[in-house]
PDB file of C-alpha atoms in Angstrom:
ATOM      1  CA  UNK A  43       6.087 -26.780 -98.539  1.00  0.00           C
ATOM      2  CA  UNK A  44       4.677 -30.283 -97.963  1.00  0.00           C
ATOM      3  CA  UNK A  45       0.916 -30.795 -97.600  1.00  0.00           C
ATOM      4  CA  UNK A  46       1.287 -31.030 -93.728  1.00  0.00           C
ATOM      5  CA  UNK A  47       2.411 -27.312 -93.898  1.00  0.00           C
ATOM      6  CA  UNK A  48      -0.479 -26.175 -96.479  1.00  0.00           C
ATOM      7  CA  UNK A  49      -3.390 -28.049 -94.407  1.00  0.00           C
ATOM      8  CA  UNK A  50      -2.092 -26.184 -91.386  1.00  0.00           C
ATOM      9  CA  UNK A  51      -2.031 -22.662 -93.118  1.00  0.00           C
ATOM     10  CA  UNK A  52      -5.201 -23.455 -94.557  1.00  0.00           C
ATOM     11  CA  UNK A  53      -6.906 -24.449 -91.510  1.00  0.00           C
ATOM     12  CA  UNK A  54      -5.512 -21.172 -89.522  1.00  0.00           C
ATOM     13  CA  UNK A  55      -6.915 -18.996 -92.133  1.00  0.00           C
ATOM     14  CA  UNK A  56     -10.478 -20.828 -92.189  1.00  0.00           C
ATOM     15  CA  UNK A  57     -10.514 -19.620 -88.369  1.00  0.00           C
ATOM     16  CA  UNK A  58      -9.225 -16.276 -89.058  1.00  0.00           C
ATOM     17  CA  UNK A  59     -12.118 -15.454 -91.542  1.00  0.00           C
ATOM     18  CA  UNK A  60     -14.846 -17.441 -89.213  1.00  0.00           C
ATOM     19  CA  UNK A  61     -13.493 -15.201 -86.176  1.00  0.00           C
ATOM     20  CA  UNK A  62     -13.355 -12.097 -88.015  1.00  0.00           C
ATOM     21  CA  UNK A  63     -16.764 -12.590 -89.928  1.00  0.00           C
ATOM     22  CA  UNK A  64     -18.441 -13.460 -86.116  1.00  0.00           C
ATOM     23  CA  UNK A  65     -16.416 -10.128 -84.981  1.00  0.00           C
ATOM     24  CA  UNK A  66     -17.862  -8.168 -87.645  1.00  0.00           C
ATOM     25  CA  UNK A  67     -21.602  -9.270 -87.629  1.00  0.00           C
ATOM     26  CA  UNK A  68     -23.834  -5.923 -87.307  1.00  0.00           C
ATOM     27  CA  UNK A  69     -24.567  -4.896 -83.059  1.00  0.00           C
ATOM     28  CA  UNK A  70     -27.742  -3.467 -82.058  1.00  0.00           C
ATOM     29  CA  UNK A  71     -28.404  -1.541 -78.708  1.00  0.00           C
ATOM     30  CA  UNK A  72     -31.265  -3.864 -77.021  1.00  0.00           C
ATOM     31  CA  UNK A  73     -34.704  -2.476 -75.353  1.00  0.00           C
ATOM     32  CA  UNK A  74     -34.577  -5.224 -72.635  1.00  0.00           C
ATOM     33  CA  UNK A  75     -32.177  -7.449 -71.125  1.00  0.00           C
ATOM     34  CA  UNK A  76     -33.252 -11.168 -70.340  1.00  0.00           C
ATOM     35  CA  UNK A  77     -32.258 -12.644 -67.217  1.00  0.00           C
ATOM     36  CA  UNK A  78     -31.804 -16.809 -67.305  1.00  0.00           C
ATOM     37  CA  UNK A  79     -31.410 -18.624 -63.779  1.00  0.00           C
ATOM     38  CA  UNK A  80     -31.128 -22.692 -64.597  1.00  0.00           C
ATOM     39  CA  UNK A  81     -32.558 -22.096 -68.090  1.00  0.00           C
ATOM     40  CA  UNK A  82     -35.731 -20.869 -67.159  1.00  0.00           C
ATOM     41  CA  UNK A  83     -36.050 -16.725 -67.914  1.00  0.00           C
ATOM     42  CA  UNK A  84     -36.903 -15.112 -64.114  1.00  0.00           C
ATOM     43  CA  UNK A  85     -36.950 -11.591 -65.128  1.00  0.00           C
ATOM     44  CA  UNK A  86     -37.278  -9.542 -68.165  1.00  0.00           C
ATOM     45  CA  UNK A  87     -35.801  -5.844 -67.397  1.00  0.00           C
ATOM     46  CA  UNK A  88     -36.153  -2.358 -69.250  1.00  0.00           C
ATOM     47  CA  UNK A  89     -32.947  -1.010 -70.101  1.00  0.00           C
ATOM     48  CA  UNK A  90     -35.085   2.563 -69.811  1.00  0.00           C
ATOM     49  CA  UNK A  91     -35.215   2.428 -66.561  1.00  0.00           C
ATOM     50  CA  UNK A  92     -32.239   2.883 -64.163  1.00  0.00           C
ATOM     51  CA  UNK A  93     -32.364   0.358 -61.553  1.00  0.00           C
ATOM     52  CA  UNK A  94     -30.640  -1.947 -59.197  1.00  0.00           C
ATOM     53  CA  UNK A  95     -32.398  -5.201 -59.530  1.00  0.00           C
ATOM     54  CA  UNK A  96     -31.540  -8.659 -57.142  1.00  0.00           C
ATOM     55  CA  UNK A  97     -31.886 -11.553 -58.790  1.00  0.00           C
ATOM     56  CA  UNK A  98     -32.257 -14.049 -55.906  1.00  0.00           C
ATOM     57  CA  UNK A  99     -29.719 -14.157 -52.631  1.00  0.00           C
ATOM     58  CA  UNK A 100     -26.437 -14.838 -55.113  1.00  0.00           C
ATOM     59  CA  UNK A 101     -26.247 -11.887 -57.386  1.00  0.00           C
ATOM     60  CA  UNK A 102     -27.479  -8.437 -58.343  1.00  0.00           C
ATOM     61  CA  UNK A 103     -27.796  -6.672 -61.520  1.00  0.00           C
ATOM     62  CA  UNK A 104     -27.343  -2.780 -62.192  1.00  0.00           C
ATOM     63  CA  UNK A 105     -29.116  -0.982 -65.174  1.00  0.00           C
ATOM     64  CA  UNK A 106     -27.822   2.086 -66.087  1.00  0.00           C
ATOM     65  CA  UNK A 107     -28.565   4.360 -68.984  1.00  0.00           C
ATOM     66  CA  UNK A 108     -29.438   1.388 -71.342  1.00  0.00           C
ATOM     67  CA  UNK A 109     -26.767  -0.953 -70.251  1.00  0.00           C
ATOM     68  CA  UNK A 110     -27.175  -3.680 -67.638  1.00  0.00           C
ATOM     69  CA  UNK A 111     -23.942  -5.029 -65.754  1.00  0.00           C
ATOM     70  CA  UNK A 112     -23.824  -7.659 -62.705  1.00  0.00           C
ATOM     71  CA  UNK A 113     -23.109  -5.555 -59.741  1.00  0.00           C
ATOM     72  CA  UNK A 114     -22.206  -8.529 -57.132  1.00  0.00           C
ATOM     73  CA  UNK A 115     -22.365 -12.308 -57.034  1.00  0.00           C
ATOM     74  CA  UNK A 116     -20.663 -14.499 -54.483  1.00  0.00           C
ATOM     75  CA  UNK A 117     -19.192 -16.868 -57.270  1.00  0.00           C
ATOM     76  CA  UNK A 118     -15.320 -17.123 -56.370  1.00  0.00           C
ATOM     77  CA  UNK A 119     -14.055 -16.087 -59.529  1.00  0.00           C
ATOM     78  CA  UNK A 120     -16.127 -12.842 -60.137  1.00  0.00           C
ATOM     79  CA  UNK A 121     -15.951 -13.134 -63.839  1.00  0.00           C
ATOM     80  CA  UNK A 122     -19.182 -11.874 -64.117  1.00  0.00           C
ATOM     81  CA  UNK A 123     -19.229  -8.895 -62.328  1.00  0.00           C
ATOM     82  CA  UNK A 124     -15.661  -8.153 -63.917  1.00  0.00           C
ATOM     83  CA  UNK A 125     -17.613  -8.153 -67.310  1.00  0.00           C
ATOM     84  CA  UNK A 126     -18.457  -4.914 -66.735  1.00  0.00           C
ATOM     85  CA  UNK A 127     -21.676  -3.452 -68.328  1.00  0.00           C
ATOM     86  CA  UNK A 128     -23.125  -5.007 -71.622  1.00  0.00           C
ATOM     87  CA  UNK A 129     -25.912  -3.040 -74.207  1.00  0.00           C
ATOM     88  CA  UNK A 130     -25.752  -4.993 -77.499  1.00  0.00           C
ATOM     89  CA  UNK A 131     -27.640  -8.033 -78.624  1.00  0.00           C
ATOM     90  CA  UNK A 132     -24.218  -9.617 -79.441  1.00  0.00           C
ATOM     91  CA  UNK A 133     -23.184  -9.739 -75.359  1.00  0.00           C
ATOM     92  CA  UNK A 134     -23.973 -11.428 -72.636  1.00  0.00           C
ATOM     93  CA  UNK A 135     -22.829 -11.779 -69.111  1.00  0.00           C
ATOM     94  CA  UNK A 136     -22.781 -15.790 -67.509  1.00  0.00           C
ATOM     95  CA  UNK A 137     -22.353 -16.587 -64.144  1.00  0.00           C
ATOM     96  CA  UNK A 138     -21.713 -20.016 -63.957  1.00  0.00           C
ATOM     97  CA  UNK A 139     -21.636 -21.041 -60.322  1.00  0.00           C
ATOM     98  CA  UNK A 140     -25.100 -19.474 -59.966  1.00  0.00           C
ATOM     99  CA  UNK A 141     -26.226 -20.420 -63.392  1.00  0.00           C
ATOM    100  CA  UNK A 142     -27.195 -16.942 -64.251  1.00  0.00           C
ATOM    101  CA  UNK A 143     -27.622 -15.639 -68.005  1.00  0.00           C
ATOM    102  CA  UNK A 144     -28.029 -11.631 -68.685  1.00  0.00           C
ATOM    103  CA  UNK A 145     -28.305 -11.530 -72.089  1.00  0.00           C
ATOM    104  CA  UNK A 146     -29.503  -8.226 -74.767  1.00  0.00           C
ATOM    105  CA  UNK A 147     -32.782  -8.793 -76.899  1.00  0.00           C
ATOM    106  CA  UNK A 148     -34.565  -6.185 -78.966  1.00  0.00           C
ATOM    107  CA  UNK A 149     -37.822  -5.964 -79.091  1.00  0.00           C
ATOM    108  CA  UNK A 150     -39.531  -7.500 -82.347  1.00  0.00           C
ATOM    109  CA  UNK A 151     -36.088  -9.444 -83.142  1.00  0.00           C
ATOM    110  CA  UNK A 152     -36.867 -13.052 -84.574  1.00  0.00           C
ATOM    111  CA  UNK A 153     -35.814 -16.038 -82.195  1.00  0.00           C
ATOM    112  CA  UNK A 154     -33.705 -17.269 -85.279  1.00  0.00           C
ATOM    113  CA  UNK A 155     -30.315 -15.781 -85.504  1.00  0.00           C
ATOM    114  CA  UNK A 156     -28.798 -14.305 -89.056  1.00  0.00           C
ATOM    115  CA  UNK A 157     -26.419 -17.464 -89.631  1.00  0.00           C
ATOM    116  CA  UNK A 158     -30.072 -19.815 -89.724  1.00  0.00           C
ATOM    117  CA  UNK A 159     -31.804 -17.724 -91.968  1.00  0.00           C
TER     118      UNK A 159
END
């Protein structure tokens, strides 16, 4: 094996253990779910509460026994109604066309994540 070879194995196993320490990184069920249009937050909803929320004339959200999913958008793609329904802090559903964020947050978690600490 010449170095060439070793950097390249090397570097494909630095991945594998960054991916599979990301993958592994404790989940919580959230309380709320924030919702982000243009980076400003619109709405803050209560996963609680079933609902069927609009979030202006482009999409509409769906909460549903403590998940929340994106129910329709007119984006072309659909991505983010394919997502399907999301309820830990770790997801997150992005529309990008509409530049809509849904993400998870529990209440009393810090604003810094566990990799900043």
């Amino acid at each position: 094996m010449n170095k060439k070879e070793i950097a390249l194995i090397s570097g494909i196993l630095l991945i594998a253990i960054v991916v599979w320490a990301f993958t592994s990184l404790p989940k919580k069920d959230g309380n709320y779910a924030s919702v982000k249009k243009e980076d400003k937050e619109i709405l803050v909803l209560d996963l609680s509460k079933n609902q069927i929320v609009p979030i202006d004339e482009h999409n509409c959200l769906e909460v549903s026994e403590g998940k929340v999913r994106m129910l329709s958008a007119d984006c072309p793609n659909q991505i983010c109604v394919n997502k399907g329904f999301i309820e830990t802090t770790m997801d997150s559903i992005v529309c990008l066309p509409n530049q809509v964020v849904v993400t998870i947050q529990s209440k009393g978690e810090s604003q810094v994540d566990g990799i900043t600490n």
